[in-house]
């Protein structure tokens, strides 16, 4: 972490000329809030700049280049993988002043927004047109669409509608040399390589997005939400499998375990049955007739698998009530422990039960508490490791547990991340899934975007390839939990589980 | 199969059956500084610019291997040479299907469809192929095997190379295996075909659904001889005047399909359609296949992708151009859900095709969006880039090509910007 004195007055002066004094932050006390995101990692930036336009972002990139500084783009800082943590004395470009809805074309269901727009605000601003923006991360009240692009964010309703990348039509991007260009446009396909597809989910390592063209969807005619409580996890898991086997893709299929039920009860008083070991939320939407047909099937499957109580909602108010505990679960973990580490892994739907049992075993072996709330429909699990971050030993155990859980996901044929990204958290685990050639092939894309320093470049010169968001995605970039004294030797992934 | 293309005949053909075989073939080609064109079923091999070199054909039709279908996970992994038709048959046995459609599925392969980003009618509702590719294995020009993504329906791990390779026409690597996310087969499907004498009326009815209560699986506005063809396919006789046919395919549970058919029939009746037909099952497939046939048999087919309203206006603009009317048999097929227009024409000779192609290119270049000339004689390819201008990111695309295929081994010159 850099002391205040390491800031170059020339850099600050140059940045101020672009955005004005009040939008350059460099005093150590003021930088504190930019050290963190939603993960457990942290690092202090050299300075934070808040540009107001795409052109200013481009100029700031040029200034950072001139001073040889690394650059980290930041939205609301809700990343759960350390995606917004500014390693290596970076200059943070905070995009929170670029919040405009630039264009709405209702007839063609297209919107163009600035990256600092809060995810939920877009749906709110187009609601009167009968439209909505589909990707809905749990943090949608605070996270930005620019950040969603970086991490290719998902959400509960991605089961049927897809993640961020499926809804992006085009991107205006500031490249490494400070030039502004568009990838794609406002149409579904564009000529040449799919640069927007390559850019979405690249975690801010390839450039900075300054405008985003997205698809909007018409609101469904009917939505029906069901919440079912089960005495066993098996009952809930089997219900999930049978719903999929029945030829349905509900709009959401979410599960909470007993520990999560315990955490939410004092906050929201849902009054779930004492014997409930799992609560399942199933939402179906579309035409009234389709919703009726699917609702009948879902209820029959829930009953067959021993649901002890089923609640249903047709209207917004009741639906919000049913979703309240699911959406508030993460916050409610505060009643159990001071800190949580929300792991994000994916397993084949058919291996859900098996991997959750392994998660329980890992928790027992390491003597830590793990609560589960997750997207059951697409096998995207989110074990929340609950610990006290003031106890270094607990931190170590938490990080070790996360590593073991991810290893179990990959071994089951799954993925390291479903929606949180790799960031600092998982870069060391990338070799679990990808071999050296795979990673080299990915690195070539970054080289094409950014360039690469010559092999004989002096060590003091920042590595050109890592110009944007250094230390993320690729293994060896950083140490997850370094702020808590974790060293690379603390744990090592132990094998590779190629999906081929 | 002959592997001749755009006046080139390769000196040899490789027929790899395994990943190792494919990797060895590429290493050999690369080592000898030759250039190669990967082939699937050849259904879309004509899409692309004239190659700047073509020594070896890599025919992947024998690279089929095992199909790994996981019905409970709604995923499938298949090798490049598996045909889309065979794959869908395997999936249908478990009540599932690929989310996308392609023309000529009996011959089109997984590799060719993904590499060429093949369009299909269901893209109205489910989008393009790239939205359903969850993982991919590719072999680079020097024979190196690489992969990205995963086999689970949701994965965000590292750069999405599979999206970059979808629609890259094999210029960055040869696609060897693809993992797809699947959809359930609907219990029932029906197609409503309604025809109108006014373009605007047909358009208004169609857009009402696209932006209304429900999105049909496929919804298309067809004009010209193509409209007559689909009307005839529905068993009705087509009017003598230029006609605009609105085709909507709906799917789902029995009650949901009934409701959708009623909604569509009600709307077209209220708007004064000249006639309509409701088709079920086999008849539905037949009508849509007829539409594909219009594109295959055309002398010229240009696909323009834009916002739907722009795509509609562009089609109308071009098909009412006097020089194009004179050239004969111009049809347009506009996907109202996806936002694309395919304009087809069958001019009497190559010279007229070129003249028409130039007019279409000029018209489309004025509008926001992108186009690709999907079908044309060689003289058109020699005259112009069959892809629309890439714009300011062309330099970056060239750098990407140089990173993955520095020796320009794979499909040289055939891609956008003559990459």
PDB file of N, CA and C in Angstrom, chain A residues 103 105 107-109 165-166 181 186 188-189 191-195 205 221 247 287 289 293 296 346 348-350 378 380 413 416-419 433-434 437-438 441-442 444-445 447-448 498-500, chain B residues 72-74 117 127 130-131 137 144 146-148 151 153-157 159 163 171-172 177 184 210-211 215 253-255 259-260 306-309 338 370 388 392 396-397 399-400 403-404 415:
ATOM      1  N   UNK A 103     -30.318   6.953 -24.805  1.00  0.00           N
ATOM      2  CA  UNK A 103     -31.359   6.771 -25.815  1.00  0.00           C
ATOM      3  C   UNK A 103     -32.249   5.600 -25.438  1.00  0.00           C
ATOM      4  N   UNK A 105     -35.181   3.384 -27.575  1.00  0.00           N
ATOM      5  CA  UNK A 105     -35.937   3.153 -28.801  1.00  0.00           C
ATOM      6  C   UNK A 105     -36.919   2.039 -28.470  1.00  0.00           C
ATOM      7  N   UNK A 107     -39.721   1.043 -29.924  1.00  0.00           N
ATOM      8  CA  UNK A 107     -40.195   0.186 -31.011  1.00  0.00           C
ATOM      9  C   UNK A 107     -39.238  -0.980 -31.266  1.00  0.00           C
ATOM     10  N   UNK A 108     -37.950  -0.675 -31.193  1.00  0.00           N
ATOM     11  CA  UNK A 108     -36.954  -1.722 -31.453  1.00  0.00           C
ATOM     12  C   UNK A 108     -36.370  -2.307 -30.167  1.00  0.00           C
ATOM     13  N   UNK A 109     -36.872  -1.852 -29.036  1.00  0.00           N
ATOM     14  CA  UNK A 109     -36.487  -2.356 -27.725  1.00  0.00           C
ATOM     15  C   UNK A 109     -34.975  -2.296 -27.507  1.00  0.00           C
ATOM     16  N   UNK A 165     -24.034 -10.815 -21.039  1.00  0.00           N
ATOM     17  CA  UNK A 165     -23.534 -10.865 -22.423  1.00  0.00           C
ATOM     18  C   UNK A 165     -24.656 -11.144 -23.431  1.00  0.00           C
ATOM     19  N   UNK A 166     -25.699 -11.839 -23.003  1.00  0.00           N
ATOM     20  CA  UNK A 166     -26.812 -12.151 -23.902  1.00  0.00           C
ATOM     21  C   UNK A 166     -27.706 -10.937 -24.175  1.00  0.00           C
ATOM     22  N   UNK A 181     -13.715   3.735 -29.432  1.00  0.00           N
ATOM     23  CA  UNK A 181     -14.235   2.968 -30.560  1.00  0.00           C
ATOM     24  C   UNK A 181     -15.512   2.243 -30.144  1.00  0.00           C
ATOM     25  N   UNK A 186     -26.264  -1.139 -32.360  1.00  0.00           N
ATOM     26  CA  UNK A 186     -27.573  -1.337 -31.734  1.00  0.00           C
ATOM     27  C   UNK A 186     -28.304  -2.485 -32.421  1.00  0.00           C
ATOM     28  N   UNK A 188     -28.348  -6.812 -33.598  1.00  0.00           N
ATOM     29  CA  UNK A 188     -28.039  -8.066 -32.925  1.00  0.00           C
ATOM     30  C   UNK A 188     -26.696  -8.659 -33.321  1.00  0.00           C
ATOM     31  N   UNK A 189     -26.294  -8.440 -34.549  1.00  0.00           N
ATOM     32  CA  UNK A 189     -25.006  -8.972 -34.989  1.00  0.00           C
ATOM     33  C   UNK A 189     -24.292  -7.867 -35.750  1.00  0.00           C
ATOM     34  N   UNK A 191     -20.573  -6.841 -38.185  1.00  0.00           N
ATOM     35  CA  UNK A 191     -19.545  -7.425 -39.044  1.00  0.00           C
ATOM     36  C   UNK A 191     -18.244  -7.632 -38.279  1.00  0.00           C
ATOM     37  N   UNK A 192     -17.545  -8.693 -38.620  1.00  0.00           N
ATOM     38  CA  UNK A 192     -16.213  -8.913 -38.059  1.00  0.00           C
ATOM     39  C   UNK A 192     -16.261  -9.735 -36.776  1.00  0.00           C
ATOM     40  N   UNK A 193     -15.154  -9.765 -36.067  1.00  0.00           N
ATOM     41  CA  UNK A 193     -15.087 -10.539 -34.825  1.00  0.00           C
ATOM     42  C   UNK A 193     -16.024  -9.949 -33.779  1.00  0.00           C
ATOM     43  N   UNK A 194     -16.567 -10.805 -32.940  1.00  0.00           N
ATOM     44  CA  UNK A 194     -17.503 -10.368 -31.897  1.00  0.00           C
ATOM     45  C   UNK A 194     -16.722  -9.763 -30.733  1.00  0.00           C
ATOM     46  N   UNK A 195     -16.292  -8.536 -30.921  1.00  0.00           N
ATOM     47  CA  UNK A 195     -15.477  -7.887 -29.893  1.00  0.00           C
ATOM     48  C   UNK A 195     -16.275  -7.586 -28.637  1.00  0.00           C
ATOM     49  N   UNK A 205      -9.989  -5.721 -18.003  1.00  0.00           N
ATOM     50  CA  UNK A 205      -8.575  -5.882 -18.348  1.00  0.00           C
ATOM     51  C   UNK A 205      -8.266  -5.474 -19.786  1.00  0.00           C
ATOM     52  N   UNK A 221     -46.949 -11.014 -19.561  1.00  0.00           N
ATOM     53  CA  UNK A 221     -48.354 -10.774 -19.238  1.00  0.00           C
ATOM     54  C   UNK A 221     -48.658 -11.162 -17.787  1.00  0.00           C
ATOM     55  N   UNK A 247     -39.589 -30.415 -18.865  1.00  0.00           N
ATOM     56  CA  UNK A 247     -39.534 -29.620 -20.087  1.00  0.00           C
ATOM     57  C   UNK A 247     -39.857 -28.158 -19.855  1.00  0.00           C
ATOM     58  N   UNK A 287     -47.347 -15.885 -21.006  1.00  0.00           N
ATOM     59  CA  UNK A 287     -48.787 -15.813 -21.262  1.00  0.00           C
ATOM     60  C   UNK A 287     -49.544 -16.497 -20.137  1.00  0.00           C
ATOM     61  N   UNK A 289     -52.018 -18.497 -20.035  1.00  0.00           N
ATOM     62  CA  UNK A 289     -52.257 -19.935 -20.212  1.00  0.00           C
ATOM     63  C   UNK A 289     -50.991 -20.747 -19.947  1.00  0.00           C
ATOM     64  N   UNK A 293     -50.457 -23.519 -16.956  1.00  0.00           N
ATOM     65  CA  UNK A 293     -50.009 -24.898 -17.223  1.00  0.00           C
ATOM     66  C   UNK A 293     -48.766 -25.231 -16.408  1.00  0.00           C
ATOM     67  N   UNK A 296     -49.417 -25.528 -12.505  1.00  0.00           N
ATOM     68  CA  UNK A 296     -49.995 -26.834 -12.131  1.00  0.00           C
ATOM     69  C   UNK A 296     -48.894 -27.885 -12.022  1.00  0.00           C
ATOM     70  N   UNK A 346     -20.171 -23.138 -10.029  1.00  0.00           N
ATOM     71  CA  UNK A 346     -21.266 -23.771 -10.769  1.00  0.00           C
ATOM     72  C   UNK A 346     -21.018 -25.262 -10.864  1.00  0.00           C
ATOM     73  N   UNK A 348     -22.884 -29.009 -12.569  1.00  0.00           N
ATOM     74  CA  UNK A 348     -23.989 -29.498 -13.391  1.00  0.00           C
ATOM     75  C   UNK A 348     -25.208 -29.682 -12.475  1.00  0.00           C
ATOM     76  N   UNK A 349     -26.354 -29.249 -12.961  1.00  0.00           N
ATOM     77  CA  UNK A 349     -27.577 -29.320 -12.155  1.00  0.00           C
ATOM     78  C   UNK A 349     -27.748 -30.691 -11.489  1.00  0.00           C
ATOM     79  N   UNK A 350     -27.384 -31.731 -12.244  1.00  0.00           N
ATOM     80  CA  UNK A 350     -27.570 -33.096 -11.752  1.00  0.00           C
ATOM     81  C   UNK A 350     -26.622 -33.448 -10.611  1.00  0.00           C
ATOM     82  N   UNK A 378     -29.799 -23.274 -12.372  1.00  0.00           N
ATOM     83  CA  UNK A 378     -28.651 -23.425 -13.266  1.00  0.00           C
ATOM     84  C   UNK A 378     -27.410 -23.941 -12.553  1.00  0.00           C
ATOM     85  N   UNK A 380     -25.829 -22.886 -10.044  1.00  0.00           N
ATOM     86  CA  UNK A 380     -24.901 -21.851  -9.587  1.00  0.00           C
ATOM     87  C   UNK A 380     -25.013 -21.723  -8.065  1.00  0.00           C
ATOM     88  N   UNK A 413     -17.344 -31.294 -12.755  1.00  0.00           N
ATOM     89  CA  UNK A 413     -17.630 -30.904 -14.146  1.00  0.00           C
ATOM     90  C   UNK A 413     -18.179 -29.493 -14.254  1.00  0.00           C
ATOM     91  N   UNK A 416     -15.588 -22.376 -12.232  1.00  0.00           N
ATOM     92  CA  UNK A 416     -15.048 -21.569 -11.132  1.00  0.00           C
ATOM     93  C   UNK A 416     -15.941 -20.391 -10.774  1.00  0.00           C
ATOM     94  N   UNK A 417     -16.747 -19.955 -11.743  1.00  0.00           N
ATOM     95  CA  UNK A 417     -17.607 -18.808 -11.481  1.00  0.00           C
ATOM     96  C   UNK A 417     -18.817 -18.854 -12.397  1.00  0.00           C
ATOM     97  N   UNK A 418     -19.950 -18.499 -11.839  1.00  0.00           N
ATOM     98  CA  UNK A 418     -21.152 -18.421 -12.642  1.00  0.00           C
ATOM     99  C   UNK A 418     -21.503 -16.999 -12.985  1.00  0.00           C
ATOM    100  N   UNK A 419     -21.094 -16.064 -12.100  1.00  0.00           N
ATOM    101  CA  UNK A 419     -21.505 -14.676 -12.316  1.00  0.00           C
ATOM    102  C   UNK A 419     -20.656 -13.653 -11.587  1.00  0.00           C
ATOM    103  N   UNK A 433      -9.088 -25.437 -14.233  1.00  0.00           N
ATOM    104  CA  UNK A 433      -9.948 -25.619 -15.398  1.00  0.00           C
ATOM    105  C   UNK A 433      -9.176 -25.535 -16.710  1.00  0.00           C
ATOM    106  N   UNK A 434      -8.193 -24.638 -16.731  1.00  0.00           N
ATOM    107  CA  UNK A 434      -7.525 -24.365 -17.999  1.00  0.00           C
ATOM    108  C   UNK A 434      -6.046 -24.741 -17.943  1.00  0.00           C
ATOM    109  N   UNK A 437      -1.899 -23.865 -22.388  1.00  0.00           N
ATOM    110  CA  UNK A 437      -2.225 -23.419 -23.753  1.00  0.00           C
ATOM    111  C   UNK A 437      -3.523 -22.608 -23.765  1.00  0.00           C
ATOM    112  N   UNK A 438      -4.501 -23.048 -22.964  1.00  0.00           N
ATOM    113  CA  UNK A 438      -5.768 -22.316 -22.893  1.00  0.00           C
ATOM    114  C   UNK A 438      -5.517 -20.890 -22.393  1.00  0.00           C
ATOM    115  N   UNK A 441      -3.746 -18.764 -24.863  1.00  0.00           N
ATOM    116  CA  UNK A 441      -4.655 -18.312 -25.928  1.00  0.00           C
ATOM    117  C   UNK A 441      -5.459 -17.104 -25.445  1.00  0.00           C
ATOM    118  N   UNK A 442      -5.883 -17.130 -24.177  1.00  0.00           N
ATOM    119  CA  UNK A 442      -6.614 -15.981 -23.630  1.00  0.00           C
ATOM    120  C   UNK A 442      -5.692 -14.755 -23.552  1.00  0.00           C
ATOM    121  N   UNK A 444      -3.322 -14.000 -25.418  1.00  0.00           N
ATOM    122  CA  UNK A 444      -3.092 -13.424 -26.747  1.00  0.00           C
ATOM    123  C   UNK A 444      -4.154 -12.368 -27.065  1.00  0.00           C
ATOM    124  N   UNK A 445      -5.352 -12.592 -26.572  1.00  0.00           N
ATOM    125  CA  UNK A 445      -6.409 -11.608 -26.820  1.00  0.00           C
ATOM    126  C   UNK A 445      -6.037 -10.295 -26.128  1.00  0.00           C
ATOM    127  N   UNK A 447      -3.083  -9.295 -25.395  1.00  0.00           N
ATOM    128  CA  UNK A 447      -1.968  -8.693 -26.136  1.00  0.00           C
ATOM    129  C   UNK A 447      -2.482  -7.931 -27.359  1.00  0.00           C
ATOM    130  N   UNK A 448      -3.460  -8.513 -28.057  1.00  0.00           N
ATOM    131  CA  UNK A 448      -4.012  -7.842 -29.236  1.00  0.00           C
ATOM    132  C   UNK A 448      -4.653  -6.511 -28.842  1.00  0.00           C
ATOM    133  N   UNK A 498      -9.843 -30.750 -16.564  1.00  0.00           N
ATOM    134  CA  UNK A 498     -10.263 -30.318 -17.897  1.00  0.00           C
ATOM    135  C   UNK A 498     -11.680 -30.769 -18.190  1.00  0.00           C
ATOM    136  N   UNK A 499     -12.472 -29.857 -18.769  1.00  0.00           N
ATOM    137  CA  UNK A 499     -13.837 -30.266 -19.079  1.00  0.00           C
ATOM    138  C   UNK A 499     -13.904 -31.114 -20.328  1.00  0.00           C
ATOM    139  N   UNK A 500     -12.800 -31.184 -21.064  1.00  0.00           N
ATOM    140  CA  UNK A 500     -12.821 -32.075 -22.226  1.00  0.00           C
ATOM    141  C   UNK A 500     -12.522 -33.494 -21.791  1.00  0.00           C
TER     142      UNK A 500
ATOM    143  N   UNK B  72     -30.465 -33.842 -17.934  1.00  0.00           N
ATOM    144  CA  UNK B  72     -30.757 -33.199 -16.657  1.00  0.00           C
ATOM    145  C   UNK B  72     -30.110 -31.828 -16.529  1.00  0.00           C
ATOM    146  N   UNK B  73     -29.017 -31.644 -17.238  1.00  0.00           N
ATOM    147  CA  UNK B  73     -28.323 -30.360 -17.205  1.00  0.00           C
ATOM    148  C   UNK B  73     -28.705 -29.485 -18.388  1.00  0.00           C
ATOM    149  N   UNK B  74     -29.436 -30.074 -19.335  1.00  0.00           N
ATOM    150  CA  UNK B  74     -29.805 -29.382 -20.575  1.00  0.00           C
ATOM    151  C   UNK B  74     -28.573 -28.829 -21.292  1.00  0.00           C
ATOM    152  N   UNK B 117     -21.745 -18.564 -38.015  1.00  0.00           N
ATOM    153  CA  UNK B 117     -22.839 -17.907 -37.304  1.00  0.00           C
ATOM    154  C   UNK B 117     -24.132 -18.019 -38.118  1.00  0.00           C
ATOM    155  N   UNK B 127     -32.554 -15.566 -30.377  1.00  0.00           N
ATOM    156  CA  UNK B 127     -31.293 -14.907 -30.703  1.00  0.00           C
ATOM    157  C   UNK B 127     -30.375 -15.793 -31.522  1.00  0.00           C
ATOM    158  N   UNK B 130     -24.509 -17.577 -30.963  1.00  0.00           N
ATOM    159  CA  UNK B 130     -23.498 -17.254 -29.953  1.00  0.00           C
ATOM    160  C   UNK B 130     -24.075 -17.219 -28.540  1.00  0.00           C
ATOM    161  N   UNK B 131     -25.373 -16.946 -28.428  1.00  0.00           N
ATOM    162  CA  UNK B 131     -25.968 -16.888 -27.093  1.00  0.00           C
ATOM    163  C   UNK B 131     -26.161 -18.275 -26.481  1.00  0.00           C
ATOM    164  N   UNK B 137     -13.826 -25.891 -27.923  1.00  0.00           N
ATOM    165  CA  UNK B 137     -12.442 -26.290 -28.104  1.00  0.00           C
ATOM    166  C   UNK B 137     -12.074 -25.905 -29.529  1.00  0.00           C
ATOM    167  N   UNK B 144      -2.050 -26.255 -32.058  1.00  0.00           N
ATOM    168  CA  UNK B 144      -2.257 -26.186 -30.609  1.00  0.00           C
ATOM    169  C   UNK B 144      -3.746 -26.286 -30.271  1.00  0.00           C
ATOM    170  N   UNK B 146      -6.809 -25.633 -27.818  1.00  0.00           N
ATOM    171  CA  UNK B 146      -7.155 -24.734 -26.703  1.00  0.00           C
ATOM    172  C   UNK B 146      -8.651 -24.817 -26.427  1.00  0.00           C
ATOM    173  N   UNK B 147      -9.044 -24.366 -25.263  1.00  0.00           N
ATOM    174  CA  UNK B 147     -10.476 -24.356 -24.952  1.00  0.00           C
ATOM    175  C   UNK B 147     -10.836 -23.126 -24.122  1.00  0.00           C
ATOM    176  N   UNK B 148     -12.119 -22.825 -24.073  1.00  0.00           N
ATOM    177  CA  UNK B 148     -12.613 -21.729 -23.235  1.00  0.00           C
ATOM    178  C   UNK B 148     -14.027 -22.064 -22.793  1.00  0.00           C
ATOM    179  N   UNK B 151     -18.734 -26.545 -19.516  1.00  0.00           N
ATOM    180  CA  UNK B 151     -19.823 -27.406 -19.960  1.00  0.00           C
ATOM    181  C   UNK B 151     -21.078 -27.185 -19.124  1.00  0.00           C
ATOM    182  N   UNK B 153     -24.279 -24.654 -17.832  1.00  0.00           N
ATOM    183  CA  UNK B 153     -25.090 -23.642 -18.523  1.00  0.00           C
ATOM    184  C   UNK B 153     -24.660 -22.219 -18.199  1.00  0.00           C
ATOM    185  N   UNK B 154     -24.070 -22.038 -17.038  1.00  0.00           N
ATOM    186  CA  UNK B 154     -23.666 -20.697 -16.645  1.00  0.00           C
ATOM    187  C   UNK B 154     -22.195 -20.783 -16.280  1.00  0.00           C
ATOM    188  N   UNK B 155     -21.346 -20.067 -16.976  1.00  0.00           N
ATOM    189  CA  UNK B 155     -19.943 -20.036 -16.556  1.00  0.00           C
ATOM    190  C   UNK B 155     -19.297 -18.753 -17.018  1.00  0.00           C
ATOM    191  N   UNK B 156     -18.586 -18.123 -16.107  1.00  0.00           N
ATOM    192  CA  UNK B 156     -17.868 -16.886 -16.389  1.00  0.00           C
ATOM    193  C   UNK B 156     -16.461 -17.116 -15.875  1.00  0.00           C
ATOM    194  N   UNK B 157     -15.628 -17.706 -16.704  1.00  0.00           N
ATOM    195  CA  UNK B 157     -14.275 -18.011 -16.234  1.00  0.00           C
ATOM    196  C   UNK B 157     -13.274 -17.730 -17.346  1.00  0.00           C
ATOM    197  N   UNK B 159     -11.522 -15.240 -20.453  1.00  0.00           N
ATOM    198  CA  UNK B 159     -12.057 -14.590 -21.642  1.00  0.00           C
ATOM    199  C   UNK B 159     -12.949 -15.558 -22.417  1.00  0.00           C
ATOM    200  N   UNK B 163     -17.028 -16.983 -27.808  1.00  0.00           N
ATOM    201  CA  UNK B 163     -17.842 -15.963 -28.485  1.00  0.00           C
ATOM    202  C   UNK B 163     -17.051 -15.324 -29.616  1.00  0.00           C
ATOM    203  N   UNK B 171     -11.178 -18.199 -38.947  1.00  0.00           N
ATOM    204  CA  UNK B 171      -9.948 -17.452 -39.245  1.00  0.00           C
ATOM    205  C   UNK B 171      -9.016 -17.359 -38.038  1.00  0.00           C
ATOM    206  N   UNK B 172      -9.506 -17.728 -36.848  1.00  0.00           N
ATOM    207  CA  UNK B 172      -8.669 -17.654 -35.644  1.00  0.00           C
ATOM    208  C   UNK B 172      -8.260 -19.040 -35.170  1.00  0.00           C
ATOM    209  N   UNK B 177     -14.809 -28.689 -31.173  1.00  0.00           N
ATOM    210  CA  UNK B 177     -15.884 -29.189 -30.304  1.00  0.00           C
ATOM    211  C   UNK B 177     -16.619 -28.007 -29.683  1.00  0.00           C
ATOM    212  N   UNK B 184     -36.055 -27.048 -23.960  1.00  0.00           N
ATOM    213  CA  UNK B 184     -37.001 -28.163 -24.105  1.00  0.00           C
ATOM    214  C   UNK B 184     -37.769 -28.046 -25.427  1.00  0.00           C
ATOM    215  N   UNK B 210     -44.348  -8.498 -31.820  1.00  0.00           N
ATOM    216  CA  UNK B 210     -42.959  -8.392 -31.377  1.00  0.00           C
ATOM    217  C   UNK B 210     -42.863  -7.513 -30.124  1.00  0.00           C
ATOM    218  N   UNK B 211     -43.676  -6.472 -30.078  1.00  0.00           N
ATOM    219  CA  UNK B 211     -43.617  -5.556 -28.931  1.00  0.00           C
ATOM    220  C   UNK B 211     -44.827  -5.706 -28.022  1.00  0.00           C
ATOM    221  N   UNK B 215     -43.789 -13.054 -27.753  1.00  0.00           N
ATOM    222  CA  UNK B 215     -42.929 -13.139 -28.927  1.00  0.00           C
ATOM    223  C   UNK B 215     -43.116 -14.530 -29.519  1.00  0.00           C
ATOM    224  N   UNK B 253     -47.218 -25.142 -24.500  1.00  0.00           N
ATOM    225  CA  UNK B 253     -48.247 -26.089 -24.080  1.00  0.00           C
ATOM    226  C   UNK B 253     -49.500 -25.897 -24.937  1.00  0.00           C
ATOM    227  N   UNK B 254     -50.403 -26.863 -24.885  1.00  0.00           N
ATOM    228  CA  UNK B 254     -51.570 -26.851 -25.772  1.00  0.00           C
ATOM    229  C   UNK B 254     -52.425 -25.605 -25.577  1.00  0.00           C
ATOM    230  N   UNK B 255     -52.694 -25.257 -24.317  1.00  0.00           N
ATOM    231  CA  UNK B 255     -53.545 -24.085 -24.068  1.00  0.00           C
ATOM    232  C   UNK B 255     -52.858 -22.792 -24.496  1.00  0.00           C
ATOM    233  N   UNK B 259     -54.176 -20.125 -27.368  1.00  0.00           N
ATOM    234  CA  UNK B 259     -54.335 -18.689 -27.089  1.00  0.00           C
ATOM    235  C   UNK B 259     -53.548 -17.846 -28.091  1.00  0.00           C
ATOM    236  N   UNK B 260     -52.303 -18.264 -28.360  1.00  0.00           N
ATOM    237  CA  UNK B 260     -51.457 -17.480 -29.274  1.00  0.00           C
ATOM    238  C   UNK B 260     -52.045 -17.478 -30.678  1.00  0.00           C
ATOM    239  N   UNK B 306     -30.073  -5.040 -38.473  1.00  0.00           N
ATOM    240  CA  UNK B 306     -30.196  -3.701 -37.908  1.00  0.00           C
ATOM    241  C   UNK B 306     -31.352  -3.689 -36.910  1.00  0.00           C
ATOM    242  N   UNK B 307     -31.663  -2.519 -36.372  1.00  0.00           N
ATOM    243  CA  UNK B 307     -32.899  -2.410 -35.605  1.00  0.00           C
ATOM    244  C   UNK B 307     -34.028  -2.813 -36.552  1.00  0.00           C
ATOM    245  N   UNK B 308     -35.046  -3.457 -36.022  1.00  0.00           N
ATOM    246  CA  UNK B 308     -36.094  -4.010 -36.875  1.00  0.00           C
ATOM    247  C   UNK B 308     -36.693  -2.964 -37.809  1.00  0.00           C
ATOM    248  N   UNK B 309     -36.975  -1.765 -37.290  1.00  0.00           N
ATOM    249  CA  UNK B 309     -37.612  -0.758 -38.141  1.00  0.00           C
ATOM    250  C   UNK B 309     -36.697  -0.359 -39.290  1.00  0.00           C
ATOM    251  N   UNK B 338     -35.705 -10.557 -34.602  1.00  0.00           N
ATOM    252  CA  UNK B 338     -34.243 -10.452 -34.535  1.00  0.00           C
ATOM    253  C   UNK B 338     -33.757  -9.116 -35.075  1.00  0.00           C
ATOM    254  N   UNK B 370     -25.318  -3.808 -40.228  1.00  0.00           N
ATOM    255  CA  UNK B 370     -24.257  -4.511 -40.938  1.00  0.00           C
ATOM    256  C   UNK B 370     -24.883  -5.456 -41.953  1.00  0.00           C
ATOM    257  N   UNK B 388     -19.933  -5.957 -44.759  1.00  0.00           N
ATOM    258  CA  UNK B 388     -19.973  -4.502 -44.656  1.00  0.00           C
ATOM    259  C   UNK B 388     -18.734  -4.009 -43.908  1.00  0.00           C
ATOM    260  N   UNK B 392     -14.203   1.474 -37.078  1.00  0.00           N
ATOM    261  CA  UNK B 392     -12.961   1.870 -36.416  1.00  0.00           C
ATOM    262  C   UNK B 392     -12.242   0.719 -35.707  1.00  0.00           C
ATOM    263  N   UNK B 396      -7.891  -3.337 -34.606  1.00  0.00           N
ATOM    264  CA  UNK B 396      -7.881  -4.288 -33.497  1.00  0.00           C
ATOM    265  C   UNK B 396      -8.167  -5.698 -34.015  1.00  0.00           C
ATOM    266  N   UNK B 397      -9.109  -5.820 -34.949  1.00  0.00           N
ATOM    267  CA  UNK B 397      -9.410  -7.146 -35.502  1.00  0.00           C
ATOM    268  C   UNK B 397      -8.192  -7.726 -36.221  1.00  0.00           C
ATOM    269  N   UNK B 399      -5.111  -7.086 -35.464  1.00  0.00           N
ATOM    270  CA  UNK B 399      -4.144  -7.496 -34.429  1.00  0.00           C
ATOM    271  C   UNK B 399      -4.559  -8.844 -33.826  1.00  0.00           C
ATOM    272  N   UNK B 400      -5.878  -9.033 -33.676  1.00  0.00           N
ATOM    273  CA  UNK B 400      -6.363 -10.306 -33.124  1.00  0.00           C
ATOM    274  C   UNK B 400      -6.006 -11.447 -34.080  1.00  0.00           C
ATOM    275  N   UNK B 403      -2.421 -12.307 -33.793  1.00  0.00           N
ATOM    276  CA  UNK B 403      -2.066 -13.030 -32.565  1.00  0.00           C
ATOM    277  C   UNK B 403      -2.341 -14.525 -32.704  1.00  0.00           C
ATOM    278  N   UNK B 404      -3.477 -14.870 -33.315  1.00  0.00           N
ATOM    279  CA  UNK B 404      -3.885 -16.282 -33.348  1.00  0.00           C
ATOM    280  C   UNK B 404      -3.398 -17.010 -34.587  1.00  0.00           C
ATOM    281  N   UNK B 415     -12.418 -13.271 -44.608  1.00  0.00           N
ATOM    282  CA  UNK B 415     -13.273 -12.683 -43.570  1.00  0.00           C
ATOM    283  C   UNK B 415     -13.524 -11.193 -43.834  1.00  0.00           C
TER     284      UNK B 415
END
